Coordinates of C-alpha atoms in Angstrom, one line a residue:
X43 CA 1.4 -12.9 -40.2
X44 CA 2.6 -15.6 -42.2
X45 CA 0.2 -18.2 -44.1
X46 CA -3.1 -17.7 -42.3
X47 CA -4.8 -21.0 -41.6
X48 CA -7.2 -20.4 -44.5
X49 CA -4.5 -20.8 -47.1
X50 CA -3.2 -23.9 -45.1
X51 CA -6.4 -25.7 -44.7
X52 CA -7.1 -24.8 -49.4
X53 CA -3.7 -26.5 -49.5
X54 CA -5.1 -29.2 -47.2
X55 CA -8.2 -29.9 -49.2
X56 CA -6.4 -29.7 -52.5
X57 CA -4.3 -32.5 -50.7
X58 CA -7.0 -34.6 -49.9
X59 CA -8.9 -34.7 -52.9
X60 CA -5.9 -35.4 -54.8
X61 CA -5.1 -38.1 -52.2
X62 CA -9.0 -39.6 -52.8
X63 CA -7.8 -39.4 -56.6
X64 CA -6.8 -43.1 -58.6
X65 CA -3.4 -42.9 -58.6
X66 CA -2.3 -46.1 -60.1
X67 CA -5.4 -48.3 -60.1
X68 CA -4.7 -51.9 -58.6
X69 CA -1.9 -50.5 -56.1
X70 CA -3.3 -52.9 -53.3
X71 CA -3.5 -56.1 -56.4
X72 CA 0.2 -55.1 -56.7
X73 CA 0.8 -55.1 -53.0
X74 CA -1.0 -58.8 -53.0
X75 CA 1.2 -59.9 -55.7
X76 CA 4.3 -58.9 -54.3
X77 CA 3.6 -60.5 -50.4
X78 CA 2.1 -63.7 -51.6
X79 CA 5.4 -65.6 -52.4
X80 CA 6.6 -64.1 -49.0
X81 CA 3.7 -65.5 -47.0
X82 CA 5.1 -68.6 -44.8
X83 CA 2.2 -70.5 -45.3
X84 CA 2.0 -70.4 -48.9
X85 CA 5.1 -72.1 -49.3
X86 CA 3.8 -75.2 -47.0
X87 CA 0.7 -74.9 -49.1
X88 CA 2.7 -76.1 -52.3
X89 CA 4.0 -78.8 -49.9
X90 CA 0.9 -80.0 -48.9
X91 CA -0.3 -79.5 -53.2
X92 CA 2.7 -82.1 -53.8
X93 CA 1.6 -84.8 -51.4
X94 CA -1.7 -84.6 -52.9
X95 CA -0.3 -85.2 -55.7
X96 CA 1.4 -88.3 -54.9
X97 CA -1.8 -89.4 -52.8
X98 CA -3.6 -88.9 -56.7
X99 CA -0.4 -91.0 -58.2
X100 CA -0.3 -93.9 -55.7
X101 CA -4.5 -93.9 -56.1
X102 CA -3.5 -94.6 -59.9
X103 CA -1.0 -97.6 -59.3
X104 CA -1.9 -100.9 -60.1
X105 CA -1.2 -101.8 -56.2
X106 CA -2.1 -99.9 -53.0
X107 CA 1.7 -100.1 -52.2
X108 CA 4.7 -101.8 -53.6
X109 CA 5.5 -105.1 -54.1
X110 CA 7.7 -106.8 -52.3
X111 CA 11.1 -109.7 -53.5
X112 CA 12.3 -112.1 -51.1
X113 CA 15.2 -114.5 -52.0
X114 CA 16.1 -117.4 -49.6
X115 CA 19.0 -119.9 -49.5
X116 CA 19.4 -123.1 -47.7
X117 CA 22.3 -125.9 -47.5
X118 CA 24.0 -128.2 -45.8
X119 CA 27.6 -127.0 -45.6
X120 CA 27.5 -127.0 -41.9
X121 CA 26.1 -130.1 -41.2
X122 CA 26.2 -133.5 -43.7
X123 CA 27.9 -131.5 -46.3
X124 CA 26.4 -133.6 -48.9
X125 CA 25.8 -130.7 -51.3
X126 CA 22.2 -130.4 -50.1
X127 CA 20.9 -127.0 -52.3
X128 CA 17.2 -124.8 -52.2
X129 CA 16.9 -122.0 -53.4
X130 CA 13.4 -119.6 -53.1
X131 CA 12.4 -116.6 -54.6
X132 CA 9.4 -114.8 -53.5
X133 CA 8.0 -112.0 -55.7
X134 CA 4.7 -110.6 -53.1
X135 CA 2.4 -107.6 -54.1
X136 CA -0.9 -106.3 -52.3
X137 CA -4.1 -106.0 -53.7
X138 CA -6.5 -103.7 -53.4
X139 CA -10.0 -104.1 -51.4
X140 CA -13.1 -103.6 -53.1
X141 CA -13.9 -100.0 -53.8
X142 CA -10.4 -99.1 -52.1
X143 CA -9.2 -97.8 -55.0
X144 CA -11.8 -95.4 -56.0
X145 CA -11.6 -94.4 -52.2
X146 CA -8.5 -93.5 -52.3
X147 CA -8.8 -91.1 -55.6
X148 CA -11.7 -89.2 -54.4
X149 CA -9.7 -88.7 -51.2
X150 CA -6.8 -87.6 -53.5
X151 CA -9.2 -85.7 -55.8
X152 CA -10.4 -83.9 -52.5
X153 CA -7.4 -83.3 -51.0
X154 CA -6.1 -81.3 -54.0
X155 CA -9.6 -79.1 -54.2
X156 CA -8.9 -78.7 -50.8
X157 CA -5.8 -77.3 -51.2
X158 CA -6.6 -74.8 -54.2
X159 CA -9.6 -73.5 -51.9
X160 CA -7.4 -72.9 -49.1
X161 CA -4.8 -70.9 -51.3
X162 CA -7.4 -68.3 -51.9
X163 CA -8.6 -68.7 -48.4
X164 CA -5.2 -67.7 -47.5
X165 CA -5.0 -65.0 -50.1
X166 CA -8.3 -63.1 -48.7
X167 CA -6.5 -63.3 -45.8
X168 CA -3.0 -61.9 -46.7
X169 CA -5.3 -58.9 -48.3
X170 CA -6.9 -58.3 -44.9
X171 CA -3.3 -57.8 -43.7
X172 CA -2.6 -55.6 -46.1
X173 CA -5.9 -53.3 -46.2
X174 CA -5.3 -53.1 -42.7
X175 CA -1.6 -52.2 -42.9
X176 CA -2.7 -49.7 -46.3
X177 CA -5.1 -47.9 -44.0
X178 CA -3.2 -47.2 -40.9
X179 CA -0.1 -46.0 -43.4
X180 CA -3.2 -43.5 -44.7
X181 CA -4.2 -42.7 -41.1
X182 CA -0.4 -42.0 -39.7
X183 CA 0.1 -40.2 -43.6
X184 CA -2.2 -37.8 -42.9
X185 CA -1.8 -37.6 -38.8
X186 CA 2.0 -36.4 -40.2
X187 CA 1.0 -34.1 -42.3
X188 CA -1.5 -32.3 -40.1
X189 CA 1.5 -32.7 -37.4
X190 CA 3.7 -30.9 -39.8
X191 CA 1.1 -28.2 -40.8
X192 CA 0.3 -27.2 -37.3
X193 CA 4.1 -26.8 -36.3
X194 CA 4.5 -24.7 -39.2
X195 CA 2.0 -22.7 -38.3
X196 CA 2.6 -22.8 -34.7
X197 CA 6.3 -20.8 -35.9
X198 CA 4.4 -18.7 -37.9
X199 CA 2.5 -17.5 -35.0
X200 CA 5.3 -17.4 -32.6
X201 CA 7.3 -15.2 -34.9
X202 CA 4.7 -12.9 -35.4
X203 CA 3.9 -12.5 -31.7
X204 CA 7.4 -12.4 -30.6
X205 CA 7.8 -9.0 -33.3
X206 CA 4.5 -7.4 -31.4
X207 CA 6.2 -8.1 -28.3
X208 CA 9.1 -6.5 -28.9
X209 CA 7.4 -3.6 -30.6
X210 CA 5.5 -3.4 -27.1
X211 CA 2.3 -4.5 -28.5
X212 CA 2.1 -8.0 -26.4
X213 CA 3.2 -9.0 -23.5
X214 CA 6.1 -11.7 -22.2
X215 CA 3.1 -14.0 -21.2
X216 CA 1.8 -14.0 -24.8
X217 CA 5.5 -14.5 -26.3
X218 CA 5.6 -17.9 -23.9
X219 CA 1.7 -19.0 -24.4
X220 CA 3.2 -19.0 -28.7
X221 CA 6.4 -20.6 -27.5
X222 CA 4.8 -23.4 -25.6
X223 CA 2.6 -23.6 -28.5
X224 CA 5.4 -23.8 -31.0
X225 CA 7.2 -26.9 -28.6
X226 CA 3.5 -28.5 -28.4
X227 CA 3.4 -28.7 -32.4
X228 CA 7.0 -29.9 -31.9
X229 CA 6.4 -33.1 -29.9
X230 CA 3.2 -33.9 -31.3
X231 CA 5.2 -33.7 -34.7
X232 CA 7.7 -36.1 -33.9
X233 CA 5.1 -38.3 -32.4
X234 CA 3.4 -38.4 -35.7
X235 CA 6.7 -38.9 -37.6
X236 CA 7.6 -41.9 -35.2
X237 CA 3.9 -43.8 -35.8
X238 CA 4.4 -42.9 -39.4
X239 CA 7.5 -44.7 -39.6
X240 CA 6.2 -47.9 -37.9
X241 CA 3.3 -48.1 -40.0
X242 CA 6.0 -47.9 -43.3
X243 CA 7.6 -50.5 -41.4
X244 CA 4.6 -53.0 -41.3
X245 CA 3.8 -52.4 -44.8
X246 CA 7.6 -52.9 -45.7
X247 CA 7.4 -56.2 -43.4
X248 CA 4.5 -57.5 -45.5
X249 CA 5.8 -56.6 -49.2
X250 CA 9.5 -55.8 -48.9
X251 CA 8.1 -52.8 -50.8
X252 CA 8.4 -48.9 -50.1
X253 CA 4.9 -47.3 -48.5
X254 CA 3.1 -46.2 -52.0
X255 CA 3.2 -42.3 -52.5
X256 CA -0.5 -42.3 -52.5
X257 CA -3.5 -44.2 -51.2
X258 CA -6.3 -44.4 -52.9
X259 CA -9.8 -46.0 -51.5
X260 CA -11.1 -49.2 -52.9
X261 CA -14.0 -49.2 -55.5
X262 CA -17.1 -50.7 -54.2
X263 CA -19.8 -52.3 -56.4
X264 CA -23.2 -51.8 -56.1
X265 CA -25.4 -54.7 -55.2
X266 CA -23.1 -57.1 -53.4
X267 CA -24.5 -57.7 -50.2
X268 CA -24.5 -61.2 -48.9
X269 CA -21.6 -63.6 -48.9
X270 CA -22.0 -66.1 -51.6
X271 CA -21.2 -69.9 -51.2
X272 CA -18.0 -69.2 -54.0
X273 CA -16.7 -67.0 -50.5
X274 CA -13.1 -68.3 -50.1
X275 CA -13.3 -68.7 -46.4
X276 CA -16.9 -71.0 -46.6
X277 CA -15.3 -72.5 -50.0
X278 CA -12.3 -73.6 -48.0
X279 CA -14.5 -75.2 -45.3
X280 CA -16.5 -76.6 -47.6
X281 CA -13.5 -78.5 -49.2
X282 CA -12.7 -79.7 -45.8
X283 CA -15.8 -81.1 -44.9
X284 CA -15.2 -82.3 -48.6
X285 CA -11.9 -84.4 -47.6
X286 CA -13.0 -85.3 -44.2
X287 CA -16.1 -87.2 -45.8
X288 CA -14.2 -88.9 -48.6
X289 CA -11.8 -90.0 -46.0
X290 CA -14.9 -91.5 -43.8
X291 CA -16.0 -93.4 -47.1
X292 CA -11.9 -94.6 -47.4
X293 CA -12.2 -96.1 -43.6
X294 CA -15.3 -97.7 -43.9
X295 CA -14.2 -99.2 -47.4
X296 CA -10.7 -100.2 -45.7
X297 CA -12.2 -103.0 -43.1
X298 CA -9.0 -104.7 -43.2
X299 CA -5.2 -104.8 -44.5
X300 CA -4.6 -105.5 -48.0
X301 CA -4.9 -108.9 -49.0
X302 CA -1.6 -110.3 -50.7
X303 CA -0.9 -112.1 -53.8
X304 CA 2.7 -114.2 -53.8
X305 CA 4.6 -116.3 -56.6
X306 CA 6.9 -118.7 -55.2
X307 CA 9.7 -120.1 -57.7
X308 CA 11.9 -123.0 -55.7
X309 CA 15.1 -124.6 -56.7
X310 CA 16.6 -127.7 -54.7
X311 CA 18.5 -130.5 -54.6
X312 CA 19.0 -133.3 -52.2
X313 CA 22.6 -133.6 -52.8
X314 CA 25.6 -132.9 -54.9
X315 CA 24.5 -136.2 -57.3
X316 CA 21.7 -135.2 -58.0
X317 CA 20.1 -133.1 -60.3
X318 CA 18.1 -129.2 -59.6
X319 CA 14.4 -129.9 -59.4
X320 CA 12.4 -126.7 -60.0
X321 CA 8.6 -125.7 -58.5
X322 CA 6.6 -122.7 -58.9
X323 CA 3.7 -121.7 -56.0
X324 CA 1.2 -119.2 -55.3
X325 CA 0.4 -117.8 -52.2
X326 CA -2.7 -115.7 -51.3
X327 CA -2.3 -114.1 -47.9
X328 CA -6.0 -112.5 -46.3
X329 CA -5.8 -110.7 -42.9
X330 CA -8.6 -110.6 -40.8
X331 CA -11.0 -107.6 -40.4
X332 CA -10.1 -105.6 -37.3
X333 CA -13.1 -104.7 -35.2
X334 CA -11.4 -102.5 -33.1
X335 CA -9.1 -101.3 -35.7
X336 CA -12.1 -100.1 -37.8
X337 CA -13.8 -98.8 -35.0
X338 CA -10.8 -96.0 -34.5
X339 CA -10.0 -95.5 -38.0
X340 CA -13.9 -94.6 -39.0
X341 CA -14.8 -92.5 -35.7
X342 CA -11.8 -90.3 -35.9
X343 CA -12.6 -89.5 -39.6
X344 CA -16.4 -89.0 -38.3
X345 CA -15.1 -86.7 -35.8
X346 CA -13.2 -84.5 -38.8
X347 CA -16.0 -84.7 -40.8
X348 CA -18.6 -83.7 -37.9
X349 CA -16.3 -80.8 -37.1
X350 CA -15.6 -79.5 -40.8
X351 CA -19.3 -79.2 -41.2
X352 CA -19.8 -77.3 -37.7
X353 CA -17.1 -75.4 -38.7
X354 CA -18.4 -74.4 -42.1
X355 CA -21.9 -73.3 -40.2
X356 CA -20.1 -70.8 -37.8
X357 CA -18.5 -69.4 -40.4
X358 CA -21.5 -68.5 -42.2
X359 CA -23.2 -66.8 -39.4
X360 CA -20.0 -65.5 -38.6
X361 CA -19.8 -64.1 -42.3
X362 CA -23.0 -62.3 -42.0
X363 CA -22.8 -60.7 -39.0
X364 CA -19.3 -59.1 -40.3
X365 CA -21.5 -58.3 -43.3
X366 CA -24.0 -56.5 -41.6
X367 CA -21.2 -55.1 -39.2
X368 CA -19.7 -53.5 -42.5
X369 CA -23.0 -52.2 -43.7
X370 CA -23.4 -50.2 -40.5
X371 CA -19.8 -48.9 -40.6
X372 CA -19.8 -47.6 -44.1
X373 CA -23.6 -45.9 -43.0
X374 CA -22.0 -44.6 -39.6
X375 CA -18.1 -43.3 -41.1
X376 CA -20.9 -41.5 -44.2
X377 CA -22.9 -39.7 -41.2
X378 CA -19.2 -39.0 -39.2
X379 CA -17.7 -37.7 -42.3
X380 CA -20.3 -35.2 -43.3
X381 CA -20.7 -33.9 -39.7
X382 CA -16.8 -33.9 -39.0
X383 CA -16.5 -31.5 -42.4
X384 CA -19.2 -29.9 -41.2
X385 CA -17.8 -28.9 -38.0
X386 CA -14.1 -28.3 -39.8
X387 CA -15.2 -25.4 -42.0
X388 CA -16.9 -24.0 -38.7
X389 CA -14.0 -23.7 -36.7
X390 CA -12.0 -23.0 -40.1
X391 CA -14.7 -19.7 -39.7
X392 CA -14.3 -19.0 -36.6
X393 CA -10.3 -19.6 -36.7
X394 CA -10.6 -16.9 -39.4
X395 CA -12.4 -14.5 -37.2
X396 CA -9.9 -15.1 -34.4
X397 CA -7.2 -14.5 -36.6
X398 CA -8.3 -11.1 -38.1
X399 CA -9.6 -9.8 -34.3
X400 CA -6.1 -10.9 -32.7
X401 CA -4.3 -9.0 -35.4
X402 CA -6.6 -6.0 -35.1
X403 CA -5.5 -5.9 -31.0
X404 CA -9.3 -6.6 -30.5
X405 CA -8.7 -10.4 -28.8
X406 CA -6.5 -11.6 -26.7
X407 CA -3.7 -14.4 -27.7
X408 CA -5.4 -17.1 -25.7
X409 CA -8.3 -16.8 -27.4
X410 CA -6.7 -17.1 -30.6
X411 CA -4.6 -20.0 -29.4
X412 CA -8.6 -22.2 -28.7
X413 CA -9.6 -21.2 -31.8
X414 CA -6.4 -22.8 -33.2
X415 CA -6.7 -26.2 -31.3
X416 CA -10.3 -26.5 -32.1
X417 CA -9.4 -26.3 -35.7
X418 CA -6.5 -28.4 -35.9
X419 CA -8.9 -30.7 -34.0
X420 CA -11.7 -30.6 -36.3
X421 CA -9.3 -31.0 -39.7
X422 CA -7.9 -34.5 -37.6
X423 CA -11.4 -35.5 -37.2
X424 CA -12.1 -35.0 -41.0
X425 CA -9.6 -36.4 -42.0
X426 CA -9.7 -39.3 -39.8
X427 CA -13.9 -40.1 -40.6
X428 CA -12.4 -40.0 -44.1
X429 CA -9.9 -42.7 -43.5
X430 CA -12.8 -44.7 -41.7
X431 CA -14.9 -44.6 -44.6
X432 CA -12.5 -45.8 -46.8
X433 CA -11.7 -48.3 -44.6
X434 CA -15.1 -49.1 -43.8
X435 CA -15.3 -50.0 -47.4
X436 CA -12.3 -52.3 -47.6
X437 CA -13.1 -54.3 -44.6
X438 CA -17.2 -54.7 -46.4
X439 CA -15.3 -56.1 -49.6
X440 CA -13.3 -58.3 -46.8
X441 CA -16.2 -59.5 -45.5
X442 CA -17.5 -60.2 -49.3
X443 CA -14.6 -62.1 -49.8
X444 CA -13.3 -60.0 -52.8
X445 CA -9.4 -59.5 -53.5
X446 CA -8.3 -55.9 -54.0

């Protein structure tokens, strides 16, 4: 024969340990890098950084908004025509309410912690994406090249059983069991080929970057075990109820419009004979406190505020039941993987055995042919609890709330 399967599976191990190996450390940081500016949010995020920014700048002005400059004119022409002239000016600015100012600036001041928290709340996020994108790219990897090491093998076998059948040694029903085996390997190959490329295609969607050559599993520190308040999904919600309670101090500050403050400057005449006679005035305009008005503004910024802090709660209990979800994955895929290589150097045994009794005339092809599928199977399973463990791992430092 060929290869035997013993030779394929050493080149199969050597492959996976090399593939478990550090290839360029900080592969997935690079992957973060690279899909952050293409992230549609993140660019709304700088949006939303600039209006906080103004909200900081206009908290800063000498006025809650700008003033105003009014000029009136008034004659005669189309009545006495005696040359009657007044002219008004009107410069008007608003002024702000007690503790409006300093309302407004901590709103501003929120705002923009707000936003910084929910950049790396988005960031954690976009690495989720892309840990689950890196791990099904490892998962179709090695689904290919299984795929591809069982067809070759499947040819292998085929050849050598269609020489012993023409040298009278097998018969035309083993010649079609290896053939059907050989077409088998065939479509499962392209199969594997096929999900391969889509999962490229995902990872090329999120980074506009070729799939890396080789995936390596995260490093996981000891002693992290609980979700910490600096967690940048609870710091984001935090910052929210932040914003949402500054804004409830603004509206219960802001009982009314802005007061205004207006300098009059008048120039008249009562007729072309006479002279221009010039006045000056103030005018001090105070609206009314709205009861109704306040009413709406400070239960809708209750309501944000009631809901930022509910909000903030789930998300806690949410965070440690992923935690403790991730615990018992990374305890199960450890149990998995060392039973899955277990059974995978049995079958690799007994695969062996098949293979040296089949080629000694002392089995028959079908057996050979179970002894293949449940090694193929067992190798998928390895390599699959494998994949799960170093998922397992990501997803934990997910749920910690650490980048890659």
């Amino acid at each position: 024969m060929k290869p035997g399967y013993k030779t394929l599976r050493l080149i199969a191990m050597l492959a996976l340990v090399q593939s478990a190996l550090p290839a360029h450390a900080g592969a997935l940081a690079e992957a973060l890098e690279q899909a952050w500016p293409l992230h549609p949010k993140a660019a709304a995020l700088d949006a939303r950084a600039a209006e906080a920014q103004a909200r900081s700048d206009l908290a800063a002005s000498l006025t809650p908004a700008p003033a105003a400059l009014s000029l009136g004119h008034l004659n005669d022409s189309l009545g006495s025509g005696r040359g009657k002239q007044e002219w008004e000016i009107e410069l008007a600015a608003p002024l702000w309410l007690p503790g409006q100012k300093a309302g407004r600036a901590a709103e501003a001041a929120s705002v923009m912690d707000e936003i910084a928290a929910r950049r790396a709340a988005l960031r954690l996020e976009l690495a989720g994406e892309l840990r689950t994108a890196w791990w099904a790219l490892a998962a179709a990897r090695q689904a290919n090249d299984l795929a591809q090491r069982r067809l070759h093998s499947a040819r292998s076998l085929e050849a050598d059983v269609l020489r012993r059948y023409r040298a009278g040694d097998l018969s035309r029903i083993d010649a079609n069991q290896a053939r059907g085996e050989t077409l088998a390997a065939q479509a499962e190959s392209l199969q594997a080929e096929t999900a391969l490329q889509q999962a490229e295609r995902v990872w090329r969607g999120l980074t506009r970057l070729p799939a890396p050559m080789r995936l390596e599993a995260e490093a996981l520190l000891p002693g992290r075990d609980t979700a910490s308040e600096s967690h940048p999904r609870l710091a984001a919600l935090s910052s929210a109820a932040r914003v949402a309670n500054a804004r409830l101090k603004l509206a219960q500050t802001t009982r009314r419009d802005s007061p205004e403050l207006a300098v009059r400057v008048l120039r008249e005449r009562g007729d072309s004979s006479e002279s221009y006679a010039n006045a000056i005035g103030v005018k001090l305009t105070i609206p009314f406190s709205s009861g109704p008005h306040l009413r709406r503004d400070t239960a809708a910024a209750r309501a944000e505020a009631t809901q930022a802090e509910a909000e903030q709660l789930q998300a806690t209990r949410r965070l440690a039941l992923d935690l403790e979800q991730a615990h018992r994955d990374i305890a199960a895929a450890e149990q998995l993987a060392a039973m899955a290589q277990e059974r995978r150097e049995v079958t690799a045994d007994t695969l062996q055995l098949a293979e040296k009794t089949f080629s000694l005339g002392e089995s028959d092809l079908t057996a050979l042919l179970r002894a293949r599928a449940a090694a193929f199977e067992a190798e998928a399973m390895s390599m699959r609890q494998e994949t799960a463990r170093g998922s397992a791992i990501s997803q934990l430092k997910q749920a910690l709330g650490e980048l890659p």
